mmCIF file of C-alpha atoms in Angstrom:
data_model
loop_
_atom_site.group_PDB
_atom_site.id
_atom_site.type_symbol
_atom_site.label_atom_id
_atom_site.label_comp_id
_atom_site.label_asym_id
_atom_site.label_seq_id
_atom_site.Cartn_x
_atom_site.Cartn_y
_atom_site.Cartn_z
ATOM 1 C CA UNK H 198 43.695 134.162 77.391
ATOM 2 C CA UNK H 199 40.458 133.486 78.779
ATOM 3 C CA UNK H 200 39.548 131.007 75.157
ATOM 4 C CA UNK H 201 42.981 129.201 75.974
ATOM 5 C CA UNK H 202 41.958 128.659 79.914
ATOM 6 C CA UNK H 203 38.853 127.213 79.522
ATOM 7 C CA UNK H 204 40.604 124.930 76.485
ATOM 8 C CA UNK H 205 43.356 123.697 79.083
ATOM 9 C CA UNK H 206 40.489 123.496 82.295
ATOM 10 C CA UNK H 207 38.298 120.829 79.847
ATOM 11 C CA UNK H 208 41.521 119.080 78.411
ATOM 12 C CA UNK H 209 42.077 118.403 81.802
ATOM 13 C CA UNK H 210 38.569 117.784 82.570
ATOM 14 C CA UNK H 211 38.023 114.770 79.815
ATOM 15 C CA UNK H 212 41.193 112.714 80.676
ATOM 16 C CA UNK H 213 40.988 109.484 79.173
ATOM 17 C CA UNK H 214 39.744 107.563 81.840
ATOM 18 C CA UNK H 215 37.000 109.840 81.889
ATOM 19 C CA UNK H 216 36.394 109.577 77.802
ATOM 20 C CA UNK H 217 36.546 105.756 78.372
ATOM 21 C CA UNK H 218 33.694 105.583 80.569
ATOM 22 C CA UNK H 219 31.321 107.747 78.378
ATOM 23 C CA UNK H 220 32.405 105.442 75.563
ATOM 24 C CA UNK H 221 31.100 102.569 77.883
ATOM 25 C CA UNK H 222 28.335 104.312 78.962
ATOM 26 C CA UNK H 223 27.021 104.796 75.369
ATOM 27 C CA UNK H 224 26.447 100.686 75.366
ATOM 28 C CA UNK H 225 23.632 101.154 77.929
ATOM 29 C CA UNK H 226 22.594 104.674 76.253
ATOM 30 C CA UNK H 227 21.986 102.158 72.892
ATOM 31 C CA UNK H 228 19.852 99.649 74.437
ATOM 32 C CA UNK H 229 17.935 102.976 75.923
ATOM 33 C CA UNK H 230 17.789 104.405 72.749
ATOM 34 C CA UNK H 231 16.417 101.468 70.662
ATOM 35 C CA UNK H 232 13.747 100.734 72.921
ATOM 36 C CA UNK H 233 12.393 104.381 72.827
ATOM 37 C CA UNK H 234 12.315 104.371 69.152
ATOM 38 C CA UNK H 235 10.244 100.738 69.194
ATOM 39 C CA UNK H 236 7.961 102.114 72.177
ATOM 40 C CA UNK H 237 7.324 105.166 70.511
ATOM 41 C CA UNK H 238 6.243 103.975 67.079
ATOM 42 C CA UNK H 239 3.867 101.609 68.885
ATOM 43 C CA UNK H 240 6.413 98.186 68.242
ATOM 44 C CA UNK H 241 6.439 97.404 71.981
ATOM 45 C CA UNK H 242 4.932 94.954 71.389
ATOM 46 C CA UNK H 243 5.710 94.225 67.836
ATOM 47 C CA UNK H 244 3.378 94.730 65.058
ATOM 48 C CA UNK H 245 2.220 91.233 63.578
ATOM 49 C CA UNK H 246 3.332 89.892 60.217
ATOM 50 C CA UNK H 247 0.185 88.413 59.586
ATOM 51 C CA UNK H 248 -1.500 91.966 59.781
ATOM 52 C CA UNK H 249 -3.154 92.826 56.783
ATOM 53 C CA UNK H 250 -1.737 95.906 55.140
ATOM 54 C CA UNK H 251 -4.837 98.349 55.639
ATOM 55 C CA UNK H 252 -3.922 97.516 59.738
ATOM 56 C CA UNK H 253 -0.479 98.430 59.202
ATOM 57 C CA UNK H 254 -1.208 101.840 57.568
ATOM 58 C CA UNK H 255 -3.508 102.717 60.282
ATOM 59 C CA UNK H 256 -0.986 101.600 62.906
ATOM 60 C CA UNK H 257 1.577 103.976 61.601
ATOM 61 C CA UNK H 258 -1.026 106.832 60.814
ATOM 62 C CA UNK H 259 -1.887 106.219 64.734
ATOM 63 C CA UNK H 260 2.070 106.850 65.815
ATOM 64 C CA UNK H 261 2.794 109.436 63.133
ATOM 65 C CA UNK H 262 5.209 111.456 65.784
ATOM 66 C CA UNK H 263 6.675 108.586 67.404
ATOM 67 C CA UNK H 264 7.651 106.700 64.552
ATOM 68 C CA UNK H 265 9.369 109.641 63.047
ATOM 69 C CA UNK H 266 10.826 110.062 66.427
ATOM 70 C CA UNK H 267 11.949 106.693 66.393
ATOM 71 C CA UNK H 268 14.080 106.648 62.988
ATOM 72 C CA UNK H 269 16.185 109.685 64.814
ATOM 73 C CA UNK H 270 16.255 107.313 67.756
ATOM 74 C CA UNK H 271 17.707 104.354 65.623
ATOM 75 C CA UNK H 272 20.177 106.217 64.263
ATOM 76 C CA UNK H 273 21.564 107.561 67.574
ATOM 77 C CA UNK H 274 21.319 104.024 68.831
ATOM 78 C CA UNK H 275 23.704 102.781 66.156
ATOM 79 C CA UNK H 276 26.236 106.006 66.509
ATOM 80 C CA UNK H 277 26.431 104.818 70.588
ATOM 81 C CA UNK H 278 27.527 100.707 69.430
ATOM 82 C CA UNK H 279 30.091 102.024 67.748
ATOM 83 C CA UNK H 280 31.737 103.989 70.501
ATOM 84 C CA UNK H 281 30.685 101.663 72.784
ATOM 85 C CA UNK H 282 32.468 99.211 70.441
ATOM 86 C CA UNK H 283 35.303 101.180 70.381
ATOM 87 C CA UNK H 284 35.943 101.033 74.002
ATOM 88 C CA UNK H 285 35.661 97.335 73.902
ATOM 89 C CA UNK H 286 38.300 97.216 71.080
ATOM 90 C CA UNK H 287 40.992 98.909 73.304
ATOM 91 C CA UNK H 288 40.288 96.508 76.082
ATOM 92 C CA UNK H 289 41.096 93.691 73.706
ATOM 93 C CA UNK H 290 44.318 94.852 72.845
ATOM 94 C CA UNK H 291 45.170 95.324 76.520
ATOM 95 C CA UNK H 292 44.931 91.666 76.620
ATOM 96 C CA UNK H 293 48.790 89.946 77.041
ATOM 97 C CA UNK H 294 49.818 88.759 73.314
ATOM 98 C CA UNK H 295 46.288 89.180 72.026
ATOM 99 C CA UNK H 296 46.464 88.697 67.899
ATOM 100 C CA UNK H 297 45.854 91.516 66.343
ATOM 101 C CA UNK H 298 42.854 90.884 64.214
ATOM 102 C CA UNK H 299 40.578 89.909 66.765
ATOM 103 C CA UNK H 300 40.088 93.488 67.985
ATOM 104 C CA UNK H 301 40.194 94.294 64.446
ATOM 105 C CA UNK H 302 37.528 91.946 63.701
ATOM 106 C CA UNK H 303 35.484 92.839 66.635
ATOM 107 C CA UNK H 304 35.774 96.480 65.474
ATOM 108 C CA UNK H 305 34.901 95.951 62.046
ATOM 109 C CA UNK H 306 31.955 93.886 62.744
ATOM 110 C CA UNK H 307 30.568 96.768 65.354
ATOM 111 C CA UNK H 308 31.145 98.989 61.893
ATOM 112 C CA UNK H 309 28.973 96.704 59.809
ATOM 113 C CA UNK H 310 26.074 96.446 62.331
ATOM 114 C CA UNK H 311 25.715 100.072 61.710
ATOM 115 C CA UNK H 312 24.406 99.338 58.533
ATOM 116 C CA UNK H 313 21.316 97.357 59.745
ATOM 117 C CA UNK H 314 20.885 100.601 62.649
ATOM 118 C CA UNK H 315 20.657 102.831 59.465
ATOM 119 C CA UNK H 316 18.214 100.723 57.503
ATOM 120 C CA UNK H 317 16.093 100.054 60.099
ATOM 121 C CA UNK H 318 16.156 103.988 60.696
ATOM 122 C CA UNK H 319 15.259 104.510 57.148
ATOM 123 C CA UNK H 320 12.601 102.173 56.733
ATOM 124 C CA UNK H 321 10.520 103.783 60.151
ATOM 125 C CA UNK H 322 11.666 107.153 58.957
ATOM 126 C CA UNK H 323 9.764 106.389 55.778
ATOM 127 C CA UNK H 324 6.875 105.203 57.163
ATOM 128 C CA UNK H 325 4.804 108.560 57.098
ATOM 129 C CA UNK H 326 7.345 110.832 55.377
ATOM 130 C CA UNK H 327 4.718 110.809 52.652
ATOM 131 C CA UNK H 328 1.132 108.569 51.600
ATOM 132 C CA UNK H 329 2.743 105.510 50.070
ATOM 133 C CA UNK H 330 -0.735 103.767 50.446
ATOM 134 C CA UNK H 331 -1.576 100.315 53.055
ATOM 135 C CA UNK H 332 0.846 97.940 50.390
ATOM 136 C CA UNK H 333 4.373 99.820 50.405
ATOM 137 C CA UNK H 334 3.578 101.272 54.188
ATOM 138 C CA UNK H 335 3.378 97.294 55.301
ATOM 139 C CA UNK H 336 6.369 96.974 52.843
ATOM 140 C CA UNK H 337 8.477 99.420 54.771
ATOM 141 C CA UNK H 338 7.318 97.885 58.137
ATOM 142 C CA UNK H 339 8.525 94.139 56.938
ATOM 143 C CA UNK H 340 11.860 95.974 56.371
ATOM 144 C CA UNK H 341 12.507 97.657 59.523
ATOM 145 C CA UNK H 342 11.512 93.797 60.891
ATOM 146 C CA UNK H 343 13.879 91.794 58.469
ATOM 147 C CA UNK H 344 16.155 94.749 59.007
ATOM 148 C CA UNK H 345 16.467 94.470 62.745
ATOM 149 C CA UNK H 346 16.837 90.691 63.105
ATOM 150 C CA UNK H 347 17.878 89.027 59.669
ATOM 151 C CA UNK H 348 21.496 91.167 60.246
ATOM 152 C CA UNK H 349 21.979 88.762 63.481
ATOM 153 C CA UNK H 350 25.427 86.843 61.518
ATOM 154 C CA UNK H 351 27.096 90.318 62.023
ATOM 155 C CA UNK H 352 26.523 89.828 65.776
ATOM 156 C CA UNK H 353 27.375 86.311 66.109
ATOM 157 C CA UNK H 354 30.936 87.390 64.526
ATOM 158 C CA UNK H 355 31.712 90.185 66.758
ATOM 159 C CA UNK H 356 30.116 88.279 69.589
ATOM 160 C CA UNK H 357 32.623 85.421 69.123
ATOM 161 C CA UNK H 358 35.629 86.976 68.258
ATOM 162 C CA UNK H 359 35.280 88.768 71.533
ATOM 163 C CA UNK H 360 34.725 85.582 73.359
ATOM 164 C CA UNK H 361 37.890 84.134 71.419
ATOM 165 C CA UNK H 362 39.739 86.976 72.543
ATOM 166 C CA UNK H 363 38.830 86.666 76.289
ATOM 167 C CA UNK H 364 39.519 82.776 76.099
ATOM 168 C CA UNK H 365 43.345 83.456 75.246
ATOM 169 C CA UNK H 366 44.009 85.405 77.737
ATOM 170 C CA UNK H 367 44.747 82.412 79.848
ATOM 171 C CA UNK H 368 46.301 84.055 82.895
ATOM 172 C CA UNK H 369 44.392 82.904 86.354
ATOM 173 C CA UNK H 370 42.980 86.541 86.543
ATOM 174 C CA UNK H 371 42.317 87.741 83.063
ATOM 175 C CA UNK H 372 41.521 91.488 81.886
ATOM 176 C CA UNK H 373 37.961 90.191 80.797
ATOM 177 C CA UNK H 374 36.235 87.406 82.830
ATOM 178 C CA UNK H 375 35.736 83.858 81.001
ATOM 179 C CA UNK H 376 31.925 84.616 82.189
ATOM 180 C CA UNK H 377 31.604 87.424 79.425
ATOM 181 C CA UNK H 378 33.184 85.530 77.011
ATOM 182 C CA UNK H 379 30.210 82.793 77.482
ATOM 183 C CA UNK H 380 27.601 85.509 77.382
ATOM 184 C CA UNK H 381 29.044 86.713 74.283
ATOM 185 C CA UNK H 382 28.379 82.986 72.992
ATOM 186 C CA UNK H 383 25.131 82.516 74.282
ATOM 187 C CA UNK H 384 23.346 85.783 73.021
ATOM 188 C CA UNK H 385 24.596 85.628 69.268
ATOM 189 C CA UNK H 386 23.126 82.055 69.330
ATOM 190 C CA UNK H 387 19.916 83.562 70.565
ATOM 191 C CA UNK H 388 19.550 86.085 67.915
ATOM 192 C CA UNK H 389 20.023 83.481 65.455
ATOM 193 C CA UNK H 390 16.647 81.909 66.398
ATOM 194 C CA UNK H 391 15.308 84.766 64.461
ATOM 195 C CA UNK H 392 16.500 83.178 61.116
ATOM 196 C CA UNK H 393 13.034 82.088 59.953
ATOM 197 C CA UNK H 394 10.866 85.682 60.988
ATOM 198 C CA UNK H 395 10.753 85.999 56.732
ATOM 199 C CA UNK H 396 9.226 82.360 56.759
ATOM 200 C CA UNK H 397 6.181 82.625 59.133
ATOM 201 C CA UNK H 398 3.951 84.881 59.752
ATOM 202 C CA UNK H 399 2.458 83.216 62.966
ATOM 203 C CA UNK H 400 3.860 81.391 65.703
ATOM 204 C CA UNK H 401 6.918 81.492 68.169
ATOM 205 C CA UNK H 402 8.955 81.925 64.822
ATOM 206 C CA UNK H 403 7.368 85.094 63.915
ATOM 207 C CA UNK H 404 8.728 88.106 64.187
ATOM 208 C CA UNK H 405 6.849 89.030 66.862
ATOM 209 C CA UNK H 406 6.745 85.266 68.587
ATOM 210 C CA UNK H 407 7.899 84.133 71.695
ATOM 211 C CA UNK H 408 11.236 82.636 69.991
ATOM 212 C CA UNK H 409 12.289 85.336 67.833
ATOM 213 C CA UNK H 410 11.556 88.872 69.313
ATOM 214 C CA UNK H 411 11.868 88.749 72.470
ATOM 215 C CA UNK H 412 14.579 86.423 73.584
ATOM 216 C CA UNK H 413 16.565 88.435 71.196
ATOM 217 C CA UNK H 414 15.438 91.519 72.777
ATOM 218 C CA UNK H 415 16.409 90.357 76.166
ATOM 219 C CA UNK H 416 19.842 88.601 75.181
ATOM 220 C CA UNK H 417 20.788 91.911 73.312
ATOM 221 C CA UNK H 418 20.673 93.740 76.566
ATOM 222 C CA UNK H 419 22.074 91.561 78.472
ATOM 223 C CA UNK H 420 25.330 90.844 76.424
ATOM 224 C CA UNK H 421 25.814 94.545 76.215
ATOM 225 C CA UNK H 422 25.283 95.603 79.508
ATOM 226 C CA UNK H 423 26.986 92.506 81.466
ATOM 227 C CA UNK H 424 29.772 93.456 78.490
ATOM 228 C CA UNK H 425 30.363 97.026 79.481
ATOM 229 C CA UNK H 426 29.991 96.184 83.574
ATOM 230 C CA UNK H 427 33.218 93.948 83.051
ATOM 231 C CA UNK H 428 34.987 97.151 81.385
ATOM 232 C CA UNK H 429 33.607 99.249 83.712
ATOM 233 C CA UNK H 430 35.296 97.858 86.176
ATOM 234 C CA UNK H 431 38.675 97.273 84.660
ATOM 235 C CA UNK H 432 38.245 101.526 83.925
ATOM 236 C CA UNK H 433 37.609 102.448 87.954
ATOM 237 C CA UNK H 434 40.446 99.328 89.215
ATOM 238 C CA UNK H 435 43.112 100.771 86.479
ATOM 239 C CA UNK H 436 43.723 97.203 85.045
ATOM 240 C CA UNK H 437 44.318 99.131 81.893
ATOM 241 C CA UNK H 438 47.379 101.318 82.342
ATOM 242 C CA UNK H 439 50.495 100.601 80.288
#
């Protein structure tokens, strides 16, 4: 009796408002997440490409814990987009008439950018799990790099499809403002400036320049966080119910 109470008191407990919100929440949890993995391996700021690979080993050898920290960190990160993604699906569909395969889409595409959370994940986790030597330790640190920004066309498709699905909604007071759908333009644009990190090794093009890093950084937050603010809000008004 006292098993099925406390099953009944937290079925009650997690309605699924309340699941919806923590499924929000994890969007901000993500960004959190990320940036303690790159502050604890010592990537805040970025290593440089043009660092020479004897530098890169003794980076690494320097940030042993936190960079083995940080793959458990990337990983987590990636698990949170897709709930956090899966919260923004079923806000799609809420939208009057909405086709189908745009919150399909959108969800898929959140799927798929797991993939570059995972290798990035594997390629820090790496980094000291054994002495590779200065060559394949700066190999696995050019991964994690072209891991983390070349995956940006994932982005721009989920970014877009979401703005495509906000801009049908054409009803004077949509479910999702018309000003997230322009974020959700804007940023995946932004991350593509990152298209040329495995071209220079110096520069504002570099990974670590003032063009590719951190305006991606930045945009990255903000598209998430002004994302889940809008569905935050739709949760505590109850624009969602049937």
């Amino acid at each position: 009796m006292g098993l099925q109470s406390s099953s009944r008191r937290l079925a009650n407990a997690l309605t699924t408002k309340r699941w919806e919100s923590i499924a929000i929440a994890c969007g901000s949890l993500c960004i959190i997440s990320f940036v303690i993995a790159l502050a604890g391996s010592g990537n805040i700021p970025p290593t440089a490409p043009w660092w020479d690979a004897r530098r890169v080993e003794t980076h690494y050898r320097h940030h042993i814990k936190g960079a083995q920290a940080g793959s458990i960190f990337i990983m987590v990160a990636g698990a949170l987009y897709l709930v956090y993604a899966a919260a923004l699906t079923r806000q799609i569909r809420k939208i009057p008439e909405i086709d189908p395969i745009l919150s399909d889409l959108q969800l898929a595409s959140a799927a798929a950018s797991f993939s570059a959370f995972m290798v990035a994940s594997i390629a820090m986790g790496l980094l000291n799990f054994r002495d590779y030597g200065p060559e394949l330790t700066q190999l696995l640190n050019d991964i994690l790099y072209m891991a983390m920004f070349l995956v940006w066309p994932i982005f721009l498709v989920q970014g877009w499809t979401v703005a495509w699905a906000i801009f049908s909604d054409k009803r004077p007071n949509p479910i999702l403002p018309r000003s997230m759908g322009l974020i959700n333009i804007v940023a995946p644009i932004v991350y593509s400036l990152a298209s040329g990190i495995h071209m220079h090794h110096t520069g504002p093009m570099a990974w670590n320049g003032g063009i590719a890093f951190w305006p991606g950084v930045v945009f990255f937050g903000l598209q998430v966080n002004v994302d889940l603010w809008y569905m935050w809000k739709n949760i505590q008004d109850n624009r969602l119910l049937p």
